Short mmCIF file of C-alpha atoms and ligand atoms in Angstrom, two decimals:
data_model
loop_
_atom_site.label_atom_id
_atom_site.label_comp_id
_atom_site.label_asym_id
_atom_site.label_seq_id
_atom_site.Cartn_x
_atom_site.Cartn_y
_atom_site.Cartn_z
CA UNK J 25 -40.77 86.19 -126.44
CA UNK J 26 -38.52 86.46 -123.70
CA UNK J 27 -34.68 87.11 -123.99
CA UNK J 28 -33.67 83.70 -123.05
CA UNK J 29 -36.58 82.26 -125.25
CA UNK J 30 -35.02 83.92 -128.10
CA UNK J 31 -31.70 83.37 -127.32
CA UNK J 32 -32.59 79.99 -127.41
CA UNK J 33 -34.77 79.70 -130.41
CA UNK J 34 -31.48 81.19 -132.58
CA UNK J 35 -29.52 78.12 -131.01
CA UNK J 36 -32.01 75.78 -132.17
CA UNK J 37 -31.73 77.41 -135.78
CA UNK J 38 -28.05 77.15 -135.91
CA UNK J 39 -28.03 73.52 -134.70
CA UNK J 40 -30.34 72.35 -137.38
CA UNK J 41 -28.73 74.40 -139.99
CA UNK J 42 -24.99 72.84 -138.76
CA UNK J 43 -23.85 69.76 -140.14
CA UNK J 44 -21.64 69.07 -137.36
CA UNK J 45 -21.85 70.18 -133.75
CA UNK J 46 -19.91 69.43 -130.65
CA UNK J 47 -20.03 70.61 -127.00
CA UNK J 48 -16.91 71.98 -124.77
CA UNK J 49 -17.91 71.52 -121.32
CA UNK J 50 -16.67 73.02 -118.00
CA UNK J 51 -16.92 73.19 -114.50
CA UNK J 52 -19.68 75.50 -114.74
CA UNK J 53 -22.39 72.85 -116.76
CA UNK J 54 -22.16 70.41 -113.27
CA UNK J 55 -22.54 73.31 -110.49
CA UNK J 56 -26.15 72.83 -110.73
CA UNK J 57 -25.38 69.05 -109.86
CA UNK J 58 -23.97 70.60 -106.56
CA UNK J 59 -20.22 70.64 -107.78
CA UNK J 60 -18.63 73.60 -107.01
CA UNK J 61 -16.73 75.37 -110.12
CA UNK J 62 -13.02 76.98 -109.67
CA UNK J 63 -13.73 80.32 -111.00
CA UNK J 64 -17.59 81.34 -110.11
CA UNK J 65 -17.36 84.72 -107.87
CA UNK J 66 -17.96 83.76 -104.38
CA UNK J 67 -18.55 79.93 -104.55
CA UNK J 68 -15.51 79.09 -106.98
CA UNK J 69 -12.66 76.65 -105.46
CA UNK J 70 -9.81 79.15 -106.84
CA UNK J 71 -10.99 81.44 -104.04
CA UNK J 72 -10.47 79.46 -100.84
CA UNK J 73 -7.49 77.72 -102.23
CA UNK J 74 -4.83 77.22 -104.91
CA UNK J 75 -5.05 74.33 -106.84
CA UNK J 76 -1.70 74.39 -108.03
CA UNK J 77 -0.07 74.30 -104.54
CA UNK J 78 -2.78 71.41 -103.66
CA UNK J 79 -3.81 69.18 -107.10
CA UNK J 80 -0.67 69.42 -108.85
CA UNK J 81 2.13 66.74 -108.95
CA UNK J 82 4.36 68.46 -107.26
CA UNK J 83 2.15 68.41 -104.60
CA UNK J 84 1.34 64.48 -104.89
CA UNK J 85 5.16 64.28 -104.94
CA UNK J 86 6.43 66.45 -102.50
CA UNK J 87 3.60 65.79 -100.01
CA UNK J 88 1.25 62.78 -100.94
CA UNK J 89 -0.32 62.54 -97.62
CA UNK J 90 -1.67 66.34 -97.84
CA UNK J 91 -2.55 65.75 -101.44
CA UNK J 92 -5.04 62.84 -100.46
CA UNK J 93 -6.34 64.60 -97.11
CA UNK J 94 -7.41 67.93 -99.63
CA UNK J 95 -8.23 66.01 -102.86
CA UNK J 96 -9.61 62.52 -102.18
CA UNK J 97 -12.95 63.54 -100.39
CA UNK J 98 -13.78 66.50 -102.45
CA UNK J 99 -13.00 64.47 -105.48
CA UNK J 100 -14.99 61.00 -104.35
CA UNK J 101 -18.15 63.39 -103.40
CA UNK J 102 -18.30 64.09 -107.07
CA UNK J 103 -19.01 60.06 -107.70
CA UNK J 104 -22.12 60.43 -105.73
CA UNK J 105 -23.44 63.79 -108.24
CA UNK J 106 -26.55 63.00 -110.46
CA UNK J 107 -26.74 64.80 -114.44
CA UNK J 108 -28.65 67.48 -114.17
CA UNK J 109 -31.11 68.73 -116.88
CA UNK J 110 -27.76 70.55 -118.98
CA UNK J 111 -25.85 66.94 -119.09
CA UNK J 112 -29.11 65.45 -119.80
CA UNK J 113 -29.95 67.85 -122.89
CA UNK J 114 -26.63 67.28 -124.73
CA UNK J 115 -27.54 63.21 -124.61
CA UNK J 116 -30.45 63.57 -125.73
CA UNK J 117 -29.01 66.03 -128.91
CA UNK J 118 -26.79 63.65 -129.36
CA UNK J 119 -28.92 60.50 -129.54
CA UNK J 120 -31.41 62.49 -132.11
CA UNK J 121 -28.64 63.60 -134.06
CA UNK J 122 -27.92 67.16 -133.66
CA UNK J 123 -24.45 66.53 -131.41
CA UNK J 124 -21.26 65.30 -132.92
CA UNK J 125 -19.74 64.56 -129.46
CA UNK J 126 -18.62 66.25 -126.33
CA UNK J 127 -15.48 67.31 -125.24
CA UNK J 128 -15.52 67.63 -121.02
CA UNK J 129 -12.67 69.42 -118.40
CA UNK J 130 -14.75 67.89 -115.79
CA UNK J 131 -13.51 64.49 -114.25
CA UNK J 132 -17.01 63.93 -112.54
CA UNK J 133 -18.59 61.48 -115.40
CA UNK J 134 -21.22 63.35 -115.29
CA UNK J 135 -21.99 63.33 -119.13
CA UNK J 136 -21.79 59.23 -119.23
CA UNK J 137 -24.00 58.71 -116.58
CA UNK J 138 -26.29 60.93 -118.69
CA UNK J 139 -26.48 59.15 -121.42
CA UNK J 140 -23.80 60.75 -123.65
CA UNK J 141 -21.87 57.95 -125.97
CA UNK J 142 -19.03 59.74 -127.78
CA UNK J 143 -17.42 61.41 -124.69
CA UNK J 144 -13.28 63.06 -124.45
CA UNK J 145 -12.53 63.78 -121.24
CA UNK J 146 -9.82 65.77 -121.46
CA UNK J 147 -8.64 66.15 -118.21
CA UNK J 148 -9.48 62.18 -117.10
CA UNK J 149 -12.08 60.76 -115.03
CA UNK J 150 -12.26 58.71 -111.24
CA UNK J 151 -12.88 55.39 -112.81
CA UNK J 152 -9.74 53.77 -112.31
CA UNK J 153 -6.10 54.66 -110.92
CA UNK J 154 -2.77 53.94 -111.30
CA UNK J 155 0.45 53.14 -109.96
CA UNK J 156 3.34 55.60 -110.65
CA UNK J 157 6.09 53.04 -110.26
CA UNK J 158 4.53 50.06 -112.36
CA UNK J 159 1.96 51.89 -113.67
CA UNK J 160 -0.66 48.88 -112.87
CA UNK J 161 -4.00 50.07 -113.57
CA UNK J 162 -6.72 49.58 -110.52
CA UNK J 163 -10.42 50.77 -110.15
CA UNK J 164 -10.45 54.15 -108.44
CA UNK J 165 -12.15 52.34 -105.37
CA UNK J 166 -8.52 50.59 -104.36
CA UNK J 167 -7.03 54.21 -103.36
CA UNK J 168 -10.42 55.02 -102.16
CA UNK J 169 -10.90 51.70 -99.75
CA UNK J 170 -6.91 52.13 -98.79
CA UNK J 171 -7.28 55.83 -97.55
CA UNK J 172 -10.87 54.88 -96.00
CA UNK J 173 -8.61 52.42 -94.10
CA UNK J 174 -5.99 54.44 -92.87
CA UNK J 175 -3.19 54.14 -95.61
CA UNK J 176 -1.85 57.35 -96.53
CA UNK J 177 -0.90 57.32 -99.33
CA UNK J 178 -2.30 54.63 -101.28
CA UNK J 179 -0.10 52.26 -102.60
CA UNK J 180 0.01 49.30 -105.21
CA UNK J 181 1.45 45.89 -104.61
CA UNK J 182 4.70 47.17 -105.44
CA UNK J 183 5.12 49.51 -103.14
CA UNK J 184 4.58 52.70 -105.91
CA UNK J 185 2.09 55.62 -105.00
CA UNK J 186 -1.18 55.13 -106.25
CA UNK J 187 -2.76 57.89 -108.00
CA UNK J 188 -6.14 58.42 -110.09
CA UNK J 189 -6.38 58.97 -113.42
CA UNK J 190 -6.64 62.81 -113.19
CA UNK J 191 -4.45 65.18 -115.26
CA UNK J 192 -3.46 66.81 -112.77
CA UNK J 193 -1.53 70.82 -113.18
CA UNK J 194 1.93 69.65 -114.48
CA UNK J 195 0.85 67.18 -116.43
CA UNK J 196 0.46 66.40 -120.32
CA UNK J 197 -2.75 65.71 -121.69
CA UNK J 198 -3.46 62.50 -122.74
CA UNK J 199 -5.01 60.48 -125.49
CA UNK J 200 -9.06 62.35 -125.56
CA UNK J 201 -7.26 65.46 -125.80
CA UNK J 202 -6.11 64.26 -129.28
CA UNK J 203 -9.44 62.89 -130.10
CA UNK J 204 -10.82 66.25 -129.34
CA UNK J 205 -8.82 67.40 -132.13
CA UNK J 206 -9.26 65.47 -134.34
CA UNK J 207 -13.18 65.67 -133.77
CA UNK J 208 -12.78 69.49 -134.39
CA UNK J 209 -11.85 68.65 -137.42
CA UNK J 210 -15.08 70.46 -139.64
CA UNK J 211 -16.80 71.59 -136.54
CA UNK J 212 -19.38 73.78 -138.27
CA UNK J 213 -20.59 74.71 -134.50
CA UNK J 214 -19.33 74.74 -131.00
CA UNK J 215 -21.45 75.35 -128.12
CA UNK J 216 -19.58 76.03 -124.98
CA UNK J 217 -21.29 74.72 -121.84
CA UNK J 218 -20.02 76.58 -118.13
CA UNK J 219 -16.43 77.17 -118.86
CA UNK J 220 -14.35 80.09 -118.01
CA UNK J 221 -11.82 79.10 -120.86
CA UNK J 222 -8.96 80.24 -118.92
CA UNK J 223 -7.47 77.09 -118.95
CA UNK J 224 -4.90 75.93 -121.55
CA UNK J 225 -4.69 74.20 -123.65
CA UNK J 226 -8.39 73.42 -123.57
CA UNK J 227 -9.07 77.35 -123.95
CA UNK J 228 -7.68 77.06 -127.15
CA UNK J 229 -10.13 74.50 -128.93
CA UNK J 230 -12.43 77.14 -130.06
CA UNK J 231 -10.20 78.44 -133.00
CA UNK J 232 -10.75 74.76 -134.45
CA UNK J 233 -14.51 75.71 -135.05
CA UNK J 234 -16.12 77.72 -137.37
CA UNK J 235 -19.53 79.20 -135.33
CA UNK J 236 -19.34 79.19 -131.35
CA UNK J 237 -22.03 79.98 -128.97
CA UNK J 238 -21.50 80.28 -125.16
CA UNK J 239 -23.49 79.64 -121.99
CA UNK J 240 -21.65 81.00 -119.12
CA UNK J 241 -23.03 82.65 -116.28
CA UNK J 242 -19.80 85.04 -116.21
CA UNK J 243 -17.79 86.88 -119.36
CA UNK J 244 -15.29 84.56 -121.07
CA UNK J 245 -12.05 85.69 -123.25
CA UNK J 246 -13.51 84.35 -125.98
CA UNK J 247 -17.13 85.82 -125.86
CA UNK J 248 -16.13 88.37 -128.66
CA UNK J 249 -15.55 85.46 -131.28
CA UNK J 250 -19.32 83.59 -130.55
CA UNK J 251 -22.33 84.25 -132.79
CA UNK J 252 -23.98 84.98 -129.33
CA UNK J 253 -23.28 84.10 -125.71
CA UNK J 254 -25.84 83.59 -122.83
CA UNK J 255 -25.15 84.42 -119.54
CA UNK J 256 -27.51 82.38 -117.95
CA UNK J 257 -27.67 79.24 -115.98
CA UNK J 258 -27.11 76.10 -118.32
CA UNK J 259 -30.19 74.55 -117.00
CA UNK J 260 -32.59 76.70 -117.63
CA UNK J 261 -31.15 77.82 -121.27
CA UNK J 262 -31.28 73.79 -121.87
CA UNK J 263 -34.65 72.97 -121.42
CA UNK J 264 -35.22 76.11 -123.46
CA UNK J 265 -33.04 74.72 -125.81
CA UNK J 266 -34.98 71.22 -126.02
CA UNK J 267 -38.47 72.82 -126.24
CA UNK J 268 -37.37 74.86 -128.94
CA UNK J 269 -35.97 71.79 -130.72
CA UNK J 270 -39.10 69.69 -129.98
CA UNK J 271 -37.39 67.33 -127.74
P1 NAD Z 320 -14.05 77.33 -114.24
O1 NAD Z 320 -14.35 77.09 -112.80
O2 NAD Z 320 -12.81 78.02 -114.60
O3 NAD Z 320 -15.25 78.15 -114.87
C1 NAD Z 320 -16.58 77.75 -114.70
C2 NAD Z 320 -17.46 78.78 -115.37
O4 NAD Z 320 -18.78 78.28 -115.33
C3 NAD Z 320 -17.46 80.14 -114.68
O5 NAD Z 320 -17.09 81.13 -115.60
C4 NAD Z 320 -18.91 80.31 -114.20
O6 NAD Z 320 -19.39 81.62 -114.41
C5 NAD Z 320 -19.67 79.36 -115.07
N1 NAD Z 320 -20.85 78.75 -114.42
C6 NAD Z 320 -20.95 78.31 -113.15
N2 NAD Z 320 -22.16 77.74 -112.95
C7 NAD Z 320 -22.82 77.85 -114.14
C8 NAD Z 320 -24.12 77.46 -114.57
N3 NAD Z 320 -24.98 76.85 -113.76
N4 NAD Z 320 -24.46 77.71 -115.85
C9 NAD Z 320 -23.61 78.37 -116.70
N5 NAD Z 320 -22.37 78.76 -116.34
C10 NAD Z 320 -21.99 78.49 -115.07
O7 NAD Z 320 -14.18 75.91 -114.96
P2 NAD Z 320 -13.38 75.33 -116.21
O8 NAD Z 320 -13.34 76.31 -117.31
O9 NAD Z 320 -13.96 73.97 -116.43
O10 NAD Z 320 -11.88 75.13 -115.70
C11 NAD Z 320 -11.64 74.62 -114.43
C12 NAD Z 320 -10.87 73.32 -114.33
O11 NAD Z 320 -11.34 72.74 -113.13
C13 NAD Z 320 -11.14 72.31 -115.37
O12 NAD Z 320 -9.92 71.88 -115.80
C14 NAD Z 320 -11.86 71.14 -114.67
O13 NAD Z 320 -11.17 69.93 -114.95
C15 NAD Z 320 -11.65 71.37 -113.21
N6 NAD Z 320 -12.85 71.16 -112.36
C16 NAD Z 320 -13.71 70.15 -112.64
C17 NAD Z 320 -14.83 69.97 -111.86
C18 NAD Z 320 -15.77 68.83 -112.22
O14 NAD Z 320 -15.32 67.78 -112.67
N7 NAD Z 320 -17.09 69.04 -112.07
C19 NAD Z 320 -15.10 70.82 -110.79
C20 NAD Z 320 -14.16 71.84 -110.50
C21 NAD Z 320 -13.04 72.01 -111.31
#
């Protein structure tokens, strides 16, 4: 048997033994959709920029124009990513039963368009946006079609700054960052999906679970608390995964 063969058969054993199992996912789990990470070695975002200075909102509010030239494209090429076979696997565990739910950092909606029904996006999605005066709620495609059109920023009727429901560095986490928690709740087994879990407070969730694996191409803080990690590509451990679970 090889390594990643085995690593994965000892997966399958611990999902079937667990009586509740939910996934943390990171930038990592959609790089194989073509999404580039922040923290991978030589491709990761973090490297060429600082997304602090650009996707934080101080930046929307000290320099909205610059904040929509660096973020909107980047952000709108993610609508056009497909699941790949990782996002696919955890739908599929879910809909026969092994997966609790899935808590995401990613904003791509990535694990919907999979398939995946009980989905926290922690750090929001590109669905819809909102105003920051009135706080009137529009489909992501108004700032979209505005900046497409020359109006920089975007604005609502009202005259307030658009922006999409992101959380963006500065601000709290909303309402699935609750529901994460209280999901956790009994977690017999996390599996961490292509995460560096560096950032807070999502790095913490892990101490709400009592067995954690991790698939991360690259070492994590938390590697010496898992059962086993595997630093391997989350596709190719995932279809490893299924086989092994006769899916
Ligand atoms: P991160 O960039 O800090 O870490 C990603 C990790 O994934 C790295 O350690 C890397 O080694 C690993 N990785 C990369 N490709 C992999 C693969 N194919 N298989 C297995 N592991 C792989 O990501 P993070 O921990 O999610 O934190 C970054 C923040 O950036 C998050 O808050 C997230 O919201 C945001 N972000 C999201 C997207 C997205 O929506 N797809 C993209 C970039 C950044």
């Amino acid at each position: 048997m090889t390594e990643l063969k085995q690593l994965a058969a000892d997966a399958a054993a611990l999902i079937k033994k667990s009586r509740k199992t939910i996934a943390l996912t990171g930038a990592g789990i959609s790089t194989e959709s073509g999404i580039p990470d922040f923290r991978s070695k030589g491709t990761g975002l973090w490297e060429k920029f600082d997304p602090m200075q650009m996707s934080s909102v101080s930046a929307l509010l000290s320099n909205p124009k610059q904040f929509y030239d660096f973020n909107l494209k980047r952000w709108s090429s993610f609508r056009d990513a497909r699941p790949n076979i990782a996002h696919i696997a955890l739908a599929e565990l879910e809909s026969h039963g092994f997966l609790y739910s899935v808590i995401t950092q990613n904003i791509d909606g990535l694990h919907i368009k999979a398939g995946s029904k009980r989905v926290w996006e922690v750090h929001g999605h590109l669905r819809t946006c909102h105003c920051m005066k009135c706080r009137s709620s529009y489909p992501y495609d108004e700032l979209l079609n505005q900046y497409d059109s020359g109006i920089n920023p975007p604005k609502c009727e009202c005259g307030g700054i658009l922006r999409p429901d992101v959380v963006l560095f500065e601000d709290p986490l909303g309402v699935d960052f609750n529901k994460a928690i209280e999901d956790l709740a009994g977690c017999e087994l996390l599996i961490v999906v292509g995460s560096s879990l560096r950032v807070y407070p999502v790095a913490s969730l892990p101490r709400y679970a009592r067995k954690m694996i991790i698939i991360n191409k690259e070492p994590t803080p938390w590697d010496g608390s898992a059962q086993f990690v595997v630093n391997e590509s989350a596709g190719r451990f995932f279809e490893e995964l299924l086989s092994q679970l006769g899916i």
